[in-house]
Amino acid sequence: AQSVTQLGSHVSVSEGALVLLRCNYSSSVPPYLFWYVQYPNQGLQLLLKYTTGATLVKGINGFEAEFKKSETSFHLTKPSAHMSDAAEYFCAVRADNYGQNFVFGPGTRLSVLP
Amino acid sequence: GAVVSQHPSWVICKSGTSVKIECRSLDFQATTMFWYRQFPKQSLMLMATSNEGSKATYEQGVEKDKFLINHASLTLSTLTVTSAHPEDSSFYICSAAGGAWGNQPQHFGDGTRLSIL
């Protein structure tokens, strides 16, 4: 079975500061890992994903994440926060190699302070 | 890019009525569609997976007679909440994936906020 934990349900950073959102997973098979962003009353938008290959993955809006197998982590970072980054962020692991069933983490709400 | 349209975006109705939510893939054939439920300030919980032309597979604890899913075509899936009650109020999100066994990237709709009075 797969599971995802996100440390910190709410993270606040100042505009221009580093953003770090933590994600740890457990998976019985090689994981496919994803980060999604959700703005209020909207669906999910894919930020980035790791499937195979390079462990440092770059996504949209300046975000990137690094897959660390030894730490079972896939933390999301952005060097400089922007006000528009304020949203809910979900880390997800795909549950199996052939289907598309995702297991989502509980989410982290990012607030960006002026 | 691939677009999934979900309609309606917000619906308010009286207790006891049935509500239908549509999920359409606009520019690709969705062999597999997924329905999620999201409670306030919580994560998404998979309710069911549907493949075109076959019965949906429901997750444990989800009442199949309460949440009717139809995936009659490669571009449309519907979720009908039957005899809705206030506890069914939630944010429902669909996603769609193409390819064999739906193994192409999954694209999400914008969600439907359902409020039952």
PDB file of C-alpha atoms in Angstrom:
ATOM      1  CA  ALA A   1       0.000   0.000   0.000  1.00  0.00           C
ATOM      2  CA  GLN A   2       1.036   3.561  -0.570  1.00  0.00           C
ATOM      3  CA  SER A   3       0.788   6.536   1.738  1.00  0.00           C
ATOM      4  CA  VAL A   4       1.880  10.137   1.777  1.00  0.00           C
ATOM      5  CA  THR A   5       2.593  12.466   4.653  1.00  0.00           C
ATOM      6  CA  GLN A   6       3.082  16.193   4.441  1.00  0.00           C
ATOM      7  CA  LEU A   7       4.739  17.797   7.426  1.00  0.00           C
ATOM      8  CA  GLY A   8       3.002  21.026   8.294  1.00  0.00           C
ATOM      9  CA  SER A   9      -0.621  21.631   7.400  1.00  0.00           C
ATOM     10  CA  HIS A  10       0.095  25.358   7.140  1.00  0.00           C
ATOM     11  CA  VAL A  11       3.306  27.069   6.106  1.00  0.00           C
ATOM     12  CA  SER A  12       3.793  30.831   6.071  1.00  0.00           C
ATOM     13  CA  VAL A  13       6.668  32.559   4.328  1.00  0.00           C
ATOM     14  CA  SER A  14       7.468  36.139   3.471  1.00  0.00           C
ATOM     15  CA  GLU A  15       7.383  37.282  -0.119  1.00  0.00           C
ATOM     16  CA  GLY A  16      10.784  36.632  -1.638  1.00  0.00           C
ATOM     17  CA  ALA A  17      11.702  33.964   0.889  1.00  0.00           C
ATOM     18  CA  LEU A  18      12.443  30.321   0.223  1.00  0.00           C
ATOM     19  CA  VAL A  19       9.485  27.978   0.013  1.00  0.00           C
ATOM     20  CA  LEU A  20       9.938  24.449   1.338  1.00  0.00           C
ATOM     21  CA  LEU A  21       7.011  22.063   1.494  1.00  0.00           C
ATOM     22  CA  ARG A  22       7.775  18.607   2.809  1.00  0.00           C
ATOM     23  CA  CYS A  23       6.517  15.313   1.482  1.00  0.00           C
ATOM     24  CA  ASN A  24       7.391  11.795   2.553  1.00  0.00           C
ATOM     25  CA  TYR A  25       5.947   8.686   1.051  1.00  0.00           C
ATOM     26  CA  SER A  26       5.818   4.964   1.482  1.00  0.00           C
ATOM     27  CA  SER A  27       5.418   2.639  -1.432  1.00  0.00           C
ATOM     28  CA  SER A  28       5.884  -1.044  -2.021  1.00  0.00           C
ATOM     29  CA  VAL A  29       6.832  -0.423  -5.644  1.00  0.00           C
ATOM     30  CA  PRO A  30       8.989   2.236  -7.292  1.00  0.00           C
ATOM     31  CA  PRO A  31       6.904   5.354  -6.846  1.00  0.00           C
ATOM     32  CA  TYR A  32       5.668   7.898  -9.282  1.00  0.00           C
ATOM     33  CA  LEU A  33       5.451  11.146  -7.322  1.00  0.00           C
ATOM     34  CA  PHE A  34       3.516  14.312  -8.021  1.00  0.00           C
ATOM     35  CA  TRP A  35       2.943  17.767  -6.650  1.00  0.00           C
ATOM     36  CA  TYR A  36      -0.360  19.514  -7.345  1.00  0.00           C
ATOM     37  CA  VAL A  37      -1.550  23.008  -6.492  1.00  0.00           C
ATOM     38  CA  GLN A  38      -5.141  23.918  -5.754  1.00  0.00           C
ATOM     39  CA  TYR A  39      -6.506  27.435  -5.666  1.00  0.00           C
ATOM     40  CA  PRO A  40      -9.775  28.119  -3.810  1.00  0.00           C
ATOM     41  CA  ASN A  41     -12.800  26.470  -5.397  1.00  0.00           C
ATOM     42  CA  GLN A  42     -10.746  25.065  -8.223  1.00  0.00           C
ATOM     43  CA  GLY A  43      -9.456  21.686  -9.271  1.00  0.00           C
ATOM     44  CA  LEU A  44      -5.878  20.523  -9.171  1.00  0.00           C
ATOM     45  CA  GLN A  45      -3.095  21.764 -11.370  1.00  0.00           C
ATOM     46  CA  LEU A  46      -0.012  19.641 -11.879  1.00  0.00           C
ATOM     47  CA  LEU A  47       3.164  21.411 -10.759  1.00  0.00           C
ATOM     48  CA  LEU A  48       5.646  18.659 -11.484  1.00  0.00           C
ATOM     49  CA  LYS A  49       6.136  14.933 -11.402  1.00  0.00           C
ATOM     50  CA  TYR A  50       8.850  12.345 -10.960  1.00  0.00           C
ATOM     51  CA  THR A  51       8.605   9.075 -12.829  1.00  0.00           C
ATOM     52  CA  THR A  52      12.097   7.855 -13.654  1.00  0.00           C
ATOM     53  CA  GLY A  53      15.446   9.362 -14.516  1.00  0.00           C
ATOM     54  CA  ALA A  54      16.756  12.609 -13.076  1.00  0.00           C
ATOM     55  CA  THR A  55      15.860  12.940  -9.432  1.00  0.00           C
ATOM     56  CA  LEU A  56      15.688  16.742  -9.492  1.00  0.00           C
ATOM     57  CA  VAL A  57      12.527  17.702 -11.271  1.00  0.00           C
ATOM     58  CA  LYS A  58      11.657  21.196 -12.408  1.00  0.00           C
ATOM     59  CA  GLY A  59       8.054  22.265 -12.747  1.00  0.00           C
ATOM     60  CA  ILE A  60       5.962  25.273 -13.543  1.00  0.00           C
ATOM     61  CA  ASN A  61       6.029  28.632 -11.758  1.00  0.00           C
ATOM     62  CA  GLY A  62       9.646  28.149 -10.625  1.00  0.00           C
ATOM     63  CA  PHE A  63       8.980  25.141  -8.415  1.00  0.00           C
ATOM     64  CA  GLU A  64      11.212  22.109  -8.240  1.00  0.00           C
ATOM     65  CA  ALA A  65      11.374  18.922  -6.214  1.00  0.00           C
ATOM     66  CA  GLU A  66      14.005  16.305  -5.543  1.00  0.00           C
ATOM     67  CA  PHE A  67      13.314  12.609  -5.229  1.00  0.00           C
ATOM     68  CA  LYS A  68      15.450  11.096  -2.490  1.00  0.00           C
ATOM     69  CA  LYS A  69      14.913   7.371  -2.318  1.00  0.00           C
ATOM     70  CA  SER A  70      17.031   6.898   0.794  1.00  0.00           C
ATOM     71  CA  GLU A  71      14.901   9.413   2.653  1.00  0.00           C
ATOM     72  CA  THR A  72      11.610   8.457   0.922  1.00  0.00           C
ATOM     73  CA  SER A  73      11.086  12.144   0.361  1.00  0.00           C
ATOM     74  CA  PHE A  74       9.948  14.425  -2.435  1.00  0.00           C
ATOM     75  CA  HIS A  75      10.120  17.927  -0.981  1.00  0.00           C
ATOM     76  CA  LEU A  76       8.913  20.897  -3.030  1.00  0.00           C
ATOM     77  CA  THR A  77      10.954  24.086  -3.142  1.00  0.00           C
ATOM     78  CA  LYS A  78      10.938  27.504  -4.738  1.00  0.00           C
ATOM     79  CA  PRO A  79      13.776  29.973  -4.214  1.00  0.00           C
ATOM     80  CA  SER A  80      11.629  33.078  -3.923  1.00  0.00           C
ATOM     81  CA  ALA A  81       7.966  33.106  -2.926  1.00  0.00           C
ATOM     82  CA  HIS A  82       5.456  35.259  -4.747  1.00  0.00           C
ATOM     83  CA  MET A  83       2.090  36.375  -3.473  1.00  0.00           C
ATOM     84  CA  SER A  84       0.420  34.353  -6.213  1.00  0.00           C
ATOM     85  CA  ASP A  85       1.931  31.153  -4.774  1.00  0.00           C
ATOM     86  CA  ALA A  86      -0.536  31.223  -1.878  1.00  0.00           C
ATOM     87  CA  ALA A  87      -2.609  28.073  -2.317  1.00  0.00           C
ATOM     88  CA  GLU A  88      -3.043  24.501  -1.130  1.00  0.00           C
ATOM     89  CA  TYR A  89      -0.370  22.060  -2.210  1.00  0.00           C
ATOM     90  CA  PHE A  90      -0.826  18.319  -2.415  1.00  0.00           C
ATOM     91  CA  CYS A  91       1.822  15.665  -2.757  1.00  0.00           C
ATOM     92  CA  ALA A  92       0.653  12.419  -4.329  1.00  0.00           C
ATOM     93  CA  VAL A  93       2.001   8.990  -5.082  1.00  0.00           C
ATOM     94  CA  ARG A  94       0.646   6.761  -7.765  1.00  0.00           C
ATOM     95  CA  ALA A  95      -0.652   3.607  -6.251  1.00  0.00           C
ATOM     96  CA  ASP A  96       0.483   1.145  -8.890  1.00  0.00           C
ATOM     97  CA  ASN A  97       2.476   0.843 -12.060  1.00  0.00           C
ATOM     98  CA  TYR A  98      -0.397   0.427 -14.472  1.00  0.00           C
ATOM     99  CA  GLY A  99      -3.361   2.308 -13.154  1.00  0.00           C
ATOM    100  CA  GLN A 100      -3.739   5.932 -12.350  1.00  0.00           C
ATOM    101  CA  ASN A 101      -5.025   5.743  -8.802  1.00  0.00           C
ATOM    102  CA  PHE A 102      -3.427   8.445  -6.749  1.00  0.00           C
ATOM    103  CA  VAL A 103      -2.946   8.533  -3.034  1.00  0.00           C
ATOM    104  CA  PHE A 104      -2.904  12.152  -1.954  1.00  0.00           C
ATOM    105  CA  GLY A 105      -1.243  13.639   1.064  1.00  0.00           C
ATOM    106  CA  PRO A 106      -3.297  15.761   3.454  1.00  0.00           C
ATOM    107  CA  GLY A 107      -2.137  18.973   1.855  1.00  0.00           C
ATOM    108  CA  THR A 108      -0.190  22.013   2.993  1.00  0.00           C
ATOM    109  CA  ARG A 109      -1.647  25.483   2.863  1.00  0.00           C
ATOM    110  CA  LEU A 110       0.969  28.028   1.843  1.00  0.00           C
ATOM    111  CA  SER A 111       0.507  31.613   2.922  1.00  0.00           C
ATOM    112  CA  VAL A 112       2.760  34.328   1.534  1.00  0.00           C
ATOM    113  CA  LEU A 113       3.117  37.425   3.665  1.00  0.00           C
ATOM    114  CA  PRO A 114       3.890  40.829   2.142  1.00  0.00           C
TER     115      PRO A 114
ATOM    116  CA  GLY B   1      -3.041  21.011 -23.271  1.00  0.00           C
ATOM    117  CA  ALA B   2      -5.661  18.496 -22.317  1.00  0.00           C
ATOM    118  CA  VAL B   3      -8.766  19.997 -20.800  1.00  0.00           C
ATOM    119  CA  VAL B   4     -11.363  18.460 -18.535  1.00  0.00           C
ATOM    120  CA  SER B   5     -14.594  20.347 -18.063  1.00  0.00           C
ATOM    121  CA  GLN B   6     -16.755  19.776 -15.015  1.00  0.00           C
ATOM    122  CA  HIS B   7     -20.298  21.059 -14.743  1.00  0.00           C
ATOM    123  CA  PRO B   8     -21.880  22.569 -12.757  1.00  0.00           C
ATOM    124  CA  SER B   9     -19.235  24.369 -10.762  1.00  0.00           C
ATOM    125  CA  TRP B  10     -21.593  25.065  -7.873  1.00  0.00           C
ATOM    126  CA  VAL B  11     -24.993  23.650  -7.056  1.00  0.00           C
ATOM    127  CA  ILE B  12     -27.314  24.242  -4.130  1.00  0.00           C
ATOM    128  CA  CYS B  13     -30.365  22.064  -3.691  1.00  0.00           C
ATOM    129  CA  LYS B  14     -32.829  20.812  -1.180  1.00  0.00           C
ATOM    130  CA  SER B  15     -32.371  17.645   0.823  1.00  0.00           C
ATOM    131  CA  GLY B  16     -33.821  14.604  -0.916  1.00  0.00           C
ATOM    132  CA  THR B  17     -33.159  15.696  -4.473  1.00  0.00           C
ATOM    133  CA  SER B  18     -30.747  14.025  -6.850  1.00  0.00           C
ATOM    134  CA  VAL B  19     -27.889  15.941  -8.385  1.00  0.00           C
ATOM    135  CA  LYS B  20     -25.960  15.065 -11.528  1.00  0.00           C
ATOM    136  CA  ILE B  21     -22.413  16.237 -12.104  1.00  0.00           C
ATOM    137  CA  GLU B  22     -20.832  15.966 -15.537  1.00  0.00           C
ATOM    138  CA  CYS B  23     -17.186  15.475 -16.360  1.00  0.00           C
ATOM    139  CA  ARG B  24     -16.085  15.903 -19.971  1.00  0.00           C
ATOM    140  CA  SER B  25     -12.737  15.487 -21.650  1.00  0.00           C
ATOM    141  CA  LEU B  26     -12.718  18.160 -24.325  1.00  0.00           C
ATOM    142  CA  ASP B  27      -9.779  17.238 -26.524  1.00  0.00           C
ATOM    143  CA  PHE B  28      -8.863  13.641 -25.779  1.00  0.00           C
ATOM    144  CA  GLN B  29     -10.501  10.287 -25.260  1.00  0.00           C
ATOM    145  CA  ALA B  30     -10.750   9.475 -21.599  1.00  0.00           C
ATOM    146  CA  THR B  31     -10.601   5.723 -21.207  1.00  0.00           C
ATOM    147  CA  THR B  32     -10.582   6.115 -17.460  1.00  0.00           C
ATOM    148  CA  MET B  33     -12.224   8.703 -15.256  1.00  0.00           C
ATOM    149  CA  PHE B  34     -11.861   9.169 -11.531  1.00  0.00           C
ATOM    150  CA  TRP B  35     -14.188  10.786  -9.035  1.00  0.00           C
ATOM    151  CA  TYR B  36     -12.827  12.342  -5.862  1.00  0.00           C
ATOM    152  CA  ARG B  37     -14.451  13.937  -2.862  1.00  0.00           C
ATOM    153  CA  GLN B  38     -12.827  16.671  -0.847  1.00  0.00           C
ATOM    154  CA  PHE B  39     -14.046  17.886   2.528  1.00  0.00           C
ATOM    155  CA  PRO B  40     -13.115  21.390   3.673  1.00  0.00           C
ATOM    156  CA  LYS B  41      -9.432  21.735   4.431  1.00  0.00           C
ATOM    157  CA  GLN B  42      -8.835  18.070   3.702  1.00  0.00           C
ATOM    158  CA  SER B  43      -7.238  16.093   0.960  1.00  0.00           C
ATOM    159  CA  LEU B  44      -8.868  14.361  -1.966  1.00  0.00           C
ATOM    160  CA  MET B  45     -10.345  10.946  -1.380  1.00  0.00           C
ATOM    161  CA  LEU B  46     -10.877   8.663  -4.345  1.00  0.00           C
ATOM    162  CA  MET B  47     -14.495   7.575  -4.560  1.00  0.00           C
ATOM    163  CA  ALA B  48     -14.517   5.471  -7.692  1.00  0.00           C
ATOM    164  CA  THR B  49     -12.781   4.675 -10.929  1.00  0.00           C
ATOM    165  CA  SER B  50     -14.712   4.217 -14.123  1.00  0.00           C
ATOM    166  CA  ASN B  51     -13.658   2.796 -17.452  1.00  0.00           C
ATOM    167  CA  GLU B  52     -15.624   3.583 -20.569  1.00  0.00           C
ATOM    168  CA  GLY B  53     -18.355   1.077 -21.166  1.00  0.00           C
ATOM    169  CA  SER B  54     -17.989  -0.830 -17.916  1.00  0.00           C
ATOM    170  CA  LYS B  55     -19.190  -0.543 -14.361  1.00  0.00           C
ATOM    171  CA  ALA B  56     -17.363   1.742 -11.993  1.00  0.00           C
ATOM    172  CA  THR B  57     -15.118   0.364  -9.294  1.00  0.00           C
ATOM    173  CA  TYR B  58     -15.924   1.932  -5.963  1.00  0.00           C
ATOM    174  CA  GLU B  59     -13.543   2.439  -3.088  1.00  0.00           C
ATOM    175  CA  GLN B  60     -14.291   0.816   0.222  1.00  0.00           C
ATOM    176  CA  GLY B  61     -16.917   2.687   2.159  1.00  0.00           C
ATOM    177  CA  VAL B  62     -18.429   4.468  -0.831  1.00  0.00           C
ATOM    178  CA  GLU B  63     -22.085   3.601  -1.386  1.00  0.00           C
ATOM    179  CA  LYS B  64     -22.541   2.671  -5.027  1.00  0.00           C
ATOM    180  CA  ASP B  65     -26.309   3.120  -4.809  1.00  0.00           C
ATOM    181  CA  LYS B  66     -25.813   6.585  -3.395  1.00  0.00           C
ATOM    182  CA  PHE B  67     -23.204   7.748  -5.883  1.00  0.00           C
ATOM    183  CA  LEU B  68     -24.154   6.505  -9.331  1.00  0.00           C
ATOM    184  CA  ILE B  69     -21.416   6.743 -11.915  1.00  0.00           C
ATOM    185  CA  ASN B  70     -21.940   6.399 -15.630  1.00  0.00           C
ATOM    186  CA  HIS B  71     -19.142   6.427 -18.179  1.00  0.00           C
ATOM    187  CA  ALA B  72     -21.044   5.796 -21.373  1.00  0.00           C
ATOM    188  CA  SER B  73     -18.666   7.470 -23.782  1.00  0.00           C
ATOM    189  CA  LEU B  74     -14.984   8.237 -24.115  1.00  0.00           C
ATOM    190  CA  THR B  75     -15.589  11.900 -23.362  1.00  0.00           C
ATOM    191  CA  LEU B  76     -18.247  11.925 -20.680  1.00  0.00           C
ATOM    192  CA  SER B  77     -18.697  10.540 -17.206  1.00  0.00           C
ATOM    193  CA  THR B  78     -21.458  11.514 -14.809  1.00  0.00           C
ATOM    194  CA  LEU B  79     -21.773  11.275 -11.059  1.00  0.00           C
ATOM    195  CA  THR B  80     -25.294  11.339  -9.673  1.00  0.00           C
ATOM    196  CA  VAL B  81     -25.741  11.893  -5.973  1.00  0.00           C
ATOM    197  CA  THR B  82     -29.091  10.296  -5.267  1.00  0.00           C
ATOM    198  CA  SER B  83     -31.435  11.540  -2.557  1.00  0.00           C
ATOM    199  CA  ALA B  84     -28.803  13.979  -1.389  1.00  0.00           C
ATOM    200  CA  HIS B  85     -28.602  14.980   2.265  1.00  0.00           C
ATOM    201  CA  PRO B  86     -26.608  17.675   4.049  1.00  0.00           C
ATOM    202  CA  GLU B  87     -23.811  15.230   4.857  1.00  0.00           C
ATOM    203  CA  ASP B  88     -23.251  14.814   1.111  1.00  0.00           C
ATOM    204  CA  SER B  89     -22.261  18.460   0.864  1.00  0.00           C
ATOM    205  CA  SER B  90     -18.712  18.509  -0.353  1.00  0.00           C
ATOM    206  CA  PHE B  91     -16.392  19.450  -3.191  1.00  0.00           C
ATOM    207  CA  TYR B  92     -16.396  16.785  -5.902  1.00  0.00           C
ATOM    208  CA  ILE B  93     -13.562  16.629  -8.425  1.00  0.00           C
ATOM    209  CA  CYS B  94     -13.259  14.452 -11.475  1.00  0.00           C
ATOM    210  CA  SER B  95     -10.174  13.570 -13.438  1.00  0.00           C
ATOM    211  CA  ALA B  96      -9.666  11.848 -16.738  1.00  0.00           C
ATOM    212  CA  ALA B  97      -6.893   9.849 -18.338  1.00  0.00           C
ATOM    213  CA  GLY B  98      -6.474   8.430 -21.815  1.00  0.00           C
ATOM    214  CA  GLY B  99      -4.442   5.558 -23.193  1.00  0.00           C
ATOM    215  CA  ALA B 100      -4.738   1.855 -22.558  1.00  0.00           C
ATOM    216  CA  TRP B 101      -5.881   1.292 -18.977  1.00  0.00           C
ATOM    217  CA  GLY B 102      -5.917   5.053 -18.592  1.00  0.00           C
ATOM    218  CA  ASN B 103      -2.168   5.145 -18.286  1.00  0.00           C
ATOM    219  CA  GLN B 104      -1.722   8.558 -19.789  1.00  0.00           C
ATOM    220  CA  PRO B 105      -1.357  11.615 -17.523  1.00  0.00           C
ATOM    221  CA  GLN B 106      -4.413  12.391 -15.445  1.00  0.00           C
ATOM    222  CA  HIS B 107      -6.123  15.756 -15.951  1.00  0.00           C
ATOM    223  CA  PHE B 108      -8.388  17.270 -13.339  1.00  0.00           C
ATOM    224  CA  GLY B 109     -11.600  19.205 -13.682  1.00  0.00           C
ATOM    225  CA  ASP B 110     -12.205  22.375 -11.700  1.00  0.00           C
ATOM    226  CA  GLY B 111     -14.541  20.667  -9.271  1.00  0.00           C
ATOM    227  CA  THR B 112     -18.176  20.991  -8.250  1.00  0.00           C
ATOM    228  CA  ARG B 113     -19.170  22.445  -4.933  1.00  0.00           C
ATOM    229  CA  LEU B 114     -22.344  20.713  -3.773  1.00  0.00           C
ATOM    230  CA  SER B 115     -24.363  22.271  -0.988  1.00  0.00           C
ATOM    231  CA  ILE B 116     -27.412  20.428   0.317  1.00  0.00           C
ATOM    232  CA  LEU B 117     -29.842  22.459   2.403  1.00  0.00           C
TER     233      LEU B 117
END
